[in-house]
Coordinates of C-alpha atoms and ligand atoms in Angstrom, one line a residue:
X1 CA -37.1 153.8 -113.2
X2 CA -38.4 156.6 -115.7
X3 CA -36.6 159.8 -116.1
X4 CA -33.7 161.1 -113.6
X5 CA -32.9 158.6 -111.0
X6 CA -31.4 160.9 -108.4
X7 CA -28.1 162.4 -107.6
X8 CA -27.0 158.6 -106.5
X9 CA -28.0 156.6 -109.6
X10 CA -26.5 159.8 -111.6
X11 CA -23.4 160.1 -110.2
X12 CA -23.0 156.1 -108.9
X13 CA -18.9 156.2 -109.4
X14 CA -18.4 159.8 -107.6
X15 CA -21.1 159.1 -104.4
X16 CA -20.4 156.4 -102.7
X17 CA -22.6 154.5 -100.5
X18 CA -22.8 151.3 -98.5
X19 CA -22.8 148.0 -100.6
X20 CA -26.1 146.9 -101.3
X21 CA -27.8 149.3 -99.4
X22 CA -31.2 150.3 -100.7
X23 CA -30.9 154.4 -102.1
X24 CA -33.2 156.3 -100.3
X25 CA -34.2 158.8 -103.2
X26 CA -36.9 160.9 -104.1
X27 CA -35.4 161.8 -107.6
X28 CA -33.8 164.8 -106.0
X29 CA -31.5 166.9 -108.7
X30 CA -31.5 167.2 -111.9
X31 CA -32.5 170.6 -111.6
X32 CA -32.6 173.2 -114.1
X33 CA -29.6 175.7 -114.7
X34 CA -31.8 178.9 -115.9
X35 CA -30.8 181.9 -118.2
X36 CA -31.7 185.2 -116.5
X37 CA -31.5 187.7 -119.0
X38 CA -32.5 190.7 -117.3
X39 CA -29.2 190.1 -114.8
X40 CA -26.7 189.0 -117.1
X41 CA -28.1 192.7 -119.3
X42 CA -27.9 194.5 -115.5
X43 CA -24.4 192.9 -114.7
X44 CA -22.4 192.4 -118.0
X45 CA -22.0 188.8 -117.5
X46 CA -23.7 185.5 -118.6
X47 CA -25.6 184.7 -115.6
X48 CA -27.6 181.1 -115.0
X49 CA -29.5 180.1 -112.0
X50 CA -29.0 176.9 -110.6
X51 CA -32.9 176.6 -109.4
X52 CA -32.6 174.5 -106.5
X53 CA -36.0 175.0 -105.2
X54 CA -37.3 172.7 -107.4
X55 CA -35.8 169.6 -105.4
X56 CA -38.8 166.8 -104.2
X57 CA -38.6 169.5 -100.8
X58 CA -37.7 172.6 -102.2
X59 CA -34.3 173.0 -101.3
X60 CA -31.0 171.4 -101.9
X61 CA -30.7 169.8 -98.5
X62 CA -32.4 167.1 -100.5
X63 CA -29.3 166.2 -102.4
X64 CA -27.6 165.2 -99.2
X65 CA -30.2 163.7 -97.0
X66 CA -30.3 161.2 -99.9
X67 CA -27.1 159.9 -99.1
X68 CA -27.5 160.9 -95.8
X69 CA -30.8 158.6 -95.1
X70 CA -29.3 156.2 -97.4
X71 CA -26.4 155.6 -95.0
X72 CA -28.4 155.7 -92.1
X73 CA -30.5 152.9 -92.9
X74 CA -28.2 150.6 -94.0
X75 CA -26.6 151.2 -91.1
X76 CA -29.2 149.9 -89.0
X77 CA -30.3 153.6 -87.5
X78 CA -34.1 153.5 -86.2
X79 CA -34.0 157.4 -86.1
X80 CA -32.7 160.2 -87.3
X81 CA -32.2 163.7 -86.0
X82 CA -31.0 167.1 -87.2
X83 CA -30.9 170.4 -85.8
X84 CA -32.3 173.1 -88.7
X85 CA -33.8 176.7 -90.0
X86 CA -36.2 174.5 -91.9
X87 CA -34.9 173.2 -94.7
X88 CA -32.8 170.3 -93.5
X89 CA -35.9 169.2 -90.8
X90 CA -38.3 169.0 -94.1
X91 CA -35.8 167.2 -96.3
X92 CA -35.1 164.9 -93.3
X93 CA -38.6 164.7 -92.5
X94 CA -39.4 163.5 -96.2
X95 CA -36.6 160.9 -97.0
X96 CA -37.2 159.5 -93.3
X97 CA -40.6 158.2 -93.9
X98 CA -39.2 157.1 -97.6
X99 CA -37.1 155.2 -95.1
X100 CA -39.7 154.4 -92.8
X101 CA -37.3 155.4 -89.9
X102 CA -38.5 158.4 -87.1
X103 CA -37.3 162.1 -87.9
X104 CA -36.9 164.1 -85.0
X105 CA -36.2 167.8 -85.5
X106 CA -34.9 170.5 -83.0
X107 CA -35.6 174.3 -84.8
X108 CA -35.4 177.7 -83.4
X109 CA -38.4 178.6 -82.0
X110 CA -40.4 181.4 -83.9
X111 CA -37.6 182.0 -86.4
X112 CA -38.6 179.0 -89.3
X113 CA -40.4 179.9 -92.1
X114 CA -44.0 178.4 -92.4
X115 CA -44.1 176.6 -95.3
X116 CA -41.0 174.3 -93.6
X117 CA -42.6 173.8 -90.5
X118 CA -45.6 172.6 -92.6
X119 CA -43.8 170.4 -94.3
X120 CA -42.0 168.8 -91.1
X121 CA -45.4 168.1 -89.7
X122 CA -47.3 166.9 -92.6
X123 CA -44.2 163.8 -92.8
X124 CA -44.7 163.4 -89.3
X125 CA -41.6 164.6 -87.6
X126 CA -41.0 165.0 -84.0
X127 CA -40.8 168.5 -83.7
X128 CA -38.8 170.1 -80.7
X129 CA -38.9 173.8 -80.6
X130 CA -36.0 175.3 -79.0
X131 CA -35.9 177.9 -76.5
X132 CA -32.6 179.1 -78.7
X133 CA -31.5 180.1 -82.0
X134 CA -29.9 177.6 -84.9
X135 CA -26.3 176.9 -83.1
X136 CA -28.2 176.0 -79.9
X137 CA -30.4 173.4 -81.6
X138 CA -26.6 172.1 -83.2
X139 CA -25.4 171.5 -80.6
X140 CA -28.1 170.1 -79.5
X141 CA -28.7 167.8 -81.7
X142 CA -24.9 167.3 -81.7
X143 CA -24.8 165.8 -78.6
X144 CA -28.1 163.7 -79.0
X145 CA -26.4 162.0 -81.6
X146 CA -23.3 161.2 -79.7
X147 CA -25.3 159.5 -76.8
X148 CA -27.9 157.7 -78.0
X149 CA -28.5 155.4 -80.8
X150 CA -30.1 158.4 -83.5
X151 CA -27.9 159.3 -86.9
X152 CA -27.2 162.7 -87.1
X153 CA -28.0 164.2 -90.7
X154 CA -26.6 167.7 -90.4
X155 CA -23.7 168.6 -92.8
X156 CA -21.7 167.7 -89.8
X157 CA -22.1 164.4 -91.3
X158 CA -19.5 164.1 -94.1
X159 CA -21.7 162.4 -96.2
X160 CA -24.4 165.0 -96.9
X161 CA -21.1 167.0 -98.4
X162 CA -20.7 164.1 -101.0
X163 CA -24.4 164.3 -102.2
X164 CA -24.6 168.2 -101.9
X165 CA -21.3 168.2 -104.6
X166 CA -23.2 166.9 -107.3
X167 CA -25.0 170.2 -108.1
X168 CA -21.2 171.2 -109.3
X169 CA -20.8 168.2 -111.6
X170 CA -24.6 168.9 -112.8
X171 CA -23.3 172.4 -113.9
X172 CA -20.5 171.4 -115.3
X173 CA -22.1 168.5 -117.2
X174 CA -24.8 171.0 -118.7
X175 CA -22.2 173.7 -119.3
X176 CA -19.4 171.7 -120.8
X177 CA -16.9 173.8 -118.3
X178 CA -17.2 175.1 -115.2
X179 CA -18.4 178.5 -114.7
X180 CA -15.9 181.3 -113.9
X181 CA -17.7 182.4 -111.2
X182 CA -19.9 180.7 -108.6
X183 CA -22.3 182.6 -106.4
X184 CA -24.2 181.3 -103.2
X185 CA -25.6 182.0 -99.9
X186 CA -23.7 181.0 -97.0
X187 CA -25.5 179.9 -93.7
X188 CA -23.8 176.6 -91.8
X189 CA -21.4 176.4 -94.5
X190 CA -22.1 172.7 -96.1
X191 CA -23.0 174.0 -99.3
X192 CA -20.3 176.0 -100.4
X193 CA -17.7 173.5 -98.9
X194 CA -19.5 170.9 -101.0
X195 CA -19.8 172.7 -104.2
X196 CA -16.2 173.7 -104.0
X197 CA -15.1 169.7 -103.5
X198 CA -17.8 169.0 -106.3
X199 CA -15.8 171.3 -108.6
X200 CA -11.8 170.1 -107.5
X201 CA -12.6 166.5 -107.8
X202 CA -13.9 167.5 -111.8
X203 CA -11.2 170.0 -112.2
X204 CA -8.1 167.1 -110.5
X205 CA -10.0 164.4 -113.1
X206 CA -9.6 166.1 -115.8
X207 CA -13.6 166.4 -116.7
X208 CA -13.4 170.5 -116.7
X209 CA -9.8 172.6 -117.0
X210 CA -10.4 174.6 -114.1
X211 CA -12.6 175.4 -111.0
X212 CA -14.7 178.7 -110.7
X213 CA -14.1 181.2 -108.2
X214 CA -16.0 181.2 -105.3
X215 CA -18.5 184.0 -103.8
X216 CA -19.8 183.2 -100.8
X217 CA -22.7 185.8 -98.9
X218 CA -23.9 185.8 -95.7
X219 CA -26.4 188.0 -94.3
X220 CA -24.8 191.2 -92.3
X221 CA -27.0 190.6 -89.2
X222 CA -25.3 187.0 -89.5
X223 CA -21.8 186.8 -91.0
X224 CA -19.3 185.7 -88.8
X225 CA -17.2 184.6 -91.5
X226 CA -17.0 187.8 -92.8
X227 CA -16.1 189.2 -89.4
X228 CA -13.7 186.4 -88.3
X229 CA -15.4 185.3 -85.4
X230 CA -19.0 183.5 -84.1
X231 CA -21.8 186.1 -83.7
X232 CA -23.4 185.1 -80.2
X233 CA -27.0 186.4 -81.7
X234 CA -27.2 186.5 -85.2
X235 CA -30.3 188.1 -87.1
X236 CA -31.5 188.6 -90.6
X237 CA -35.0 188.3 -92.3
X238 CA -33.2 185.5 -94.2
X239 CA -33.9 182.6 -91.2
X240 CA -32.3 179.9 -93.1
X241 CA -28.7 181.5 -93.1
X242 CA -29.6 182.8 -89.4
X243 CA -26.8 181.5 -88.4
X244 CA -23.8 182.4 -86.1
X245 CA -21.0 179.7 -85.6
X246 CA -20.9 177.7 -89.1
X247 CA -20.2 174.4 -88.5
X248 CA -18.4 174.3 -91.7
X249 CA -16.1 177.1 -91.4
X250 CA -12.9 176.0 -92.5
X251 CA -14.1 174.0 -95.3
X252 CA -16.0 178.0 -96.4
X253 CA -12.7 179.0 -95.9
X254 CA -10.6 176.8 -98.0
X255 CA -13.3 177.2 -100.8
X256 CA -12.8 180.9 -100.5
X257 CA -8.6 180.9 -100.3
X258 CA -8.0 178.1 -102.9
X259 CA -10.4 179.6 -105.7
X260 CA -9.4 183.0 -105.4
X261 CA -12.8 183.8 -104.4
X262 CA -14.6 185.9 -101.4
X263 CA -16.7 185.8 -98.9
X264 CA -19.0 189.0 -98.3
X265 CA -21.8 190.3 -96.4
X266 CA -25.6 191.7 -97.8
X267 CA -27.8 193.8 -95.7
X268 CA -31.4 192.0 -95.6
X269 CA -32.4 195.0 -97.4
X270 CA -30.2 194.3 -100.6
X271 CA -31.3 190.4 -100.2
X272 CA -34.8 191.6 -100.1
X273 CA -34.3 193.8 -103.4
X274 CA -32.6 190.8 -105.1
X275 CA -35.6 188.5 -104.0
X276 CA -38.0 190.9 -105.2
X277 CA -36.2 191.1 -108.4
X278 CA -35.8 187.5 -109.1
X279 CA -39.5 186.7 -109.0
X280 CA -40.4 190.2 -110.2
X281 CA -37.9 190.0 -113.8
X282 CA -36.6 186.5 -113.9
X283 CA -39.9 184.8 -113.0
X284 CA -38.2 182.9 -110.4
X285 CA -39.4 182.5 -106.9
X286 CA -37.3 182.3 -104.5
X287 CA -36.9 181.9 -100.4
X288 CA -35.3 185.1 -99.0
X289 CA -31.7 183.2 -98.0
X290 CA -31.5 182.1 -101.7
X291 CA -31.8 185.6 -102.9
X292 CA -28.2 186.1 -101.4
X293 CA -26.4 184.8 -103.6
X294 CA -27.9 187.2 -106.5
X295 CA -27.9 190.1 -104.1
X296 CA -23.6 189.8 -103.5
X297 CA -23.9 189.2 -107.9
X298 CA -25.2 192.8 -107.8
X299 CA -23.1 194.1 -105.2
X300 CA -19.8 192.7 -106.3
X301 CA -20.7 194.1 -110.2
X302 CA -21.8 197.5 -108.9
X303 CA -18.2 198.0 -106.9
X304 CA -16.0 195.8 -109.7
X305 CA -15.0 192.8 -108.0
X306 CA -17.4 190.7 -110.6
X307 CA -15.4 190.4 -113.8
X308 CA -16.8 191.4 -116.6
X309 CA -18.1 189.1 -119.7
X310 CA -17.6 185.9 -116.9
X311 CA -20.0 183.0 -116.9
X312 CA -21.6 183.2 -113.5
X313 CA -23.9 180.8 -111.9
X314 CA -26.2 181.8 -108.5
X315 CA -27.6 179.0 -106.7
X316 CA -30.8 180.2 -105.4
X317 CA -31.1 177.6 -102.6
X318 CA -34.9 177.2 -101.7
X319 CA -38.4 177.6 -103.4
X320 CA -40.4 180.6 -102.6
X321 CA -43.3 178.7 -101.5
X322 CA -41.3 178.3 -98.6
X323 CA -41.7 181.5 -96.7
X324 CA -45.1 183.1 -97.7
X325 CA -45.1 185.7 -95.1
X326 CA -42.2 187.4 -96.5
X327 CA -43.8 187.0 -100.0
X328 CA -46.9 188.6 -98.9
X329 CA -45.4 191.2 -97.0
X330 CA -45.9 193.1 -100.4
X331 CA -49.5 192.2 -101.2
X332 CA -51.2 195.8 -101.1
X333 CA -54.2 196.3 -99.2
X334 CA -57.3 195.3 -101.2
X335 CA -61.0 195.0 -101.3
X336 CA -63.4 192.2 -102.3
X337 CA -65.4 193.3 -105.4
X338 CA -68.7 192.5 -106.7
X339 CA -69.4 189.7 -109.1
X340 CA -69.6 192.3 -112.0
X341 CA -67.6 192.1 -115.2
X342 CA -67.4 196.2 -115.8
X343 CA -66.1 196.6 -112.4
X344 CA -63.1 193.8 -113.2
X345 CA -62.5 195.6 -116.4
X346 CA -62.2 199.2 -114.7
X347 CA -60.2 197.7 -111.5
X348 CA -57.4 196.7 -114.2
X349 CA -58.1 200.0 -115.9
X350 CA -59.1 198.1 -119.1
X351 CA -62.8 200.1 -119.3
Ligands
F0G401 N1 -30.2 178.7 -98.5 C1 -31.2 178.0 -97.9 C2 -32.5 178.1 -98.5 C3 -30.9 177.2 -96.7 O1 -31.9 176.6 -96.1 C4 -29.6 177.2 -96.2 C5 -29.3 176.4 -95.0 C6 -28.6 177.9 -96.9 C7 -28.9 178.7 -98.0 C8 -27.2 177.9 -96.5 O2 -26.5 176.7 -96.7 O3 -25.9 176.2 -94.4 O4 -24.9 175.0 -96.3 O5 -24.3 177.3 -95.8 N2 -30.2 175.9 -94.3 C9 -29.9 175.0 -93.2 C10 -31.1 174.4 -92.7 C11 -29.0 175.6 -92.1 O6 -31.2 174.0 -91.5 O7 -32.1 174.1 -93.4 P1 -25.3 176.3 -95.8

């Protein structure tokens, strides 16, 4: 095929899937790693985005439901379900009906961000709202998937890990090294568990000298691994990380431990200033989760636990398009003008 295959066809000898199966892509990855000048000048550091929202679904749950769906048919599955703040019920939604097999999607009820449910309906999911938040539906779903015959494609399932890990060797590949510091947003815990095993297996091969350290954020309303323990009723603006008994806990913790790395909280109102900042000086518009990663870049510079002069990559996680209410929370009340080119001019003060 033209262009980028996919994270499978790119990385064939470090993702491994069924023999003969037919790859389930939508030419997912391949996504760009982005200067932002106006943090690296705010920060002191070298600072790239890796801009995940431009994935086929605008996140980069698609990396793993590639594999994930991959798997899934050639293991015969009819259906798949997943339990979700949005992002993984539109990626699964998507790569199902690539698959032709049934989605079904259990999301907390009132707490998804429009643009995902949108998505999840217009690929014809089975949506069940649940009378509960994120870890409710996980379980859930969980459960569903041990008793009936319906492949779970949560990061529960090892194998979304294995395509998730390729946005480390993408980096690294582009780069020529691997950063020496690695921010993200930390939710359910998949991704940063995955980028960290994306960076040991090119650090234990030999392909880069060493592995970055990790920063991992959560939002305060919802950080349990910043607390030690589950938070029975997590809340944040930031509904994708709106979560409070990561599934992927340990693995968030070895990342953390191993690379000499942290994992810290951000108020929704210093996620909110980092989102705003992002598509207001980078050009970059982001979902509010994603804006996490930049906001802990700014808090761990401002109290010194960023070093100075590092290379420093943020994954912003999801597209902005995703959650339009937040965006237009900041739309100031206007009136409809007349068709009338002086009054244009003078409303942009031009006249
Ligand atoms: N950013 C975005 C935009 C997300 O959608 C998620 C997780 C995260 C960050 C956190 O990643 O869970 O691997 O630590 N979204 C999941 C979902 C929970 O259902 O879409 P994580």
């Amino acid at each position: 095929s033209a262009g980028w295959p996919g994270i499978i066809n790119a990385y064939r000898d470090r993702v491994a899937v069924p023999d003969g199966a037919r790859i389930v892509t939508l030419h997912e990855g391949g996504t760009p790693l982005l200067e932002a000048p106006h943090l690296s000048e705010l920060v002191g550091c070298r600072v790239l985005l890796k801009v995940e929202g431009l994935n086929p679904t605008g996140s980069f749950k698609d990396r793993g439901m590639t594999v994930a769906m991959t798997h899934a048919l050639a293991e015969g599955s009819k259906a798949v379900i997943c339990a979700s703040t949005g992002n993984t019920s539109a990626s699964a939604a998507a790569y199902a009906t690539r698959a032709g097999l049934t989605s079904a999607v259990l999301v907390p009820r009132g707490k998804i961000a429009l643009g995902k449910l949108a998505q999840a309906v217009a690929h014809g999911a089975r949506i069940l709202q649940v009378d509960g938040n994120f870890d409710d539906c996980l379980e859930l779903a969980r459960k569903t998937a041990a008793e009936y015959p319906i492949a779970l494609v949560n990061s529960l399932n090892p194998v979304r890990i294995e395509g998730q890990k390729t946005a480390a060797f993408e980096i690294c590949d582009v780069l020529g090294r691997a950063p020496d510091v690695h921010c993200l947003p930390v939710g359910n815990a998949g991704n940063i568990t995955a980028y960290w095993k994306g960076y040991s297996e090119y650090a234990a091969d030999g392909v880069v000298e060493a592995a970055p350290r990790m920063f991992g954020f959560q939002a305060a309303g919802a950080a349990p691994l910043v607390h030690g323990a589950p938070i029975p009723n997590p809340e944040t603006i930031a509904t994708a990380i709106r979560i409070g008994s990561p599934a992927s806990w340990n693995g968030a913790i070895t990342a953390k431990t191993d690379s000499n790395g942290l994992i810290d909280a951000v108020t929704d109102e210093q996620i909110l200033d980092a989102y705003r900042l992002l598509s207001a000086r980078e050009g970059v518009f982001v979902e509010p989760a994603s804006a996490a990663s930049v906001a802990g870049l700014l808090l761990t510079s401002a109290d010194g636990r960023l070093p100075k002069d590092a290379l420093v990559v943020c994954t912003v996680t999801g597209n902005g398009l995703k959650d339009p209410d937040t965006a237009l929370r900041d739309m100031p009340e206007v009136e409809a003008l007349p068709v009338e080119p002086g009054v244009i001019a003078s409303a942009l003060s031009l006249g």
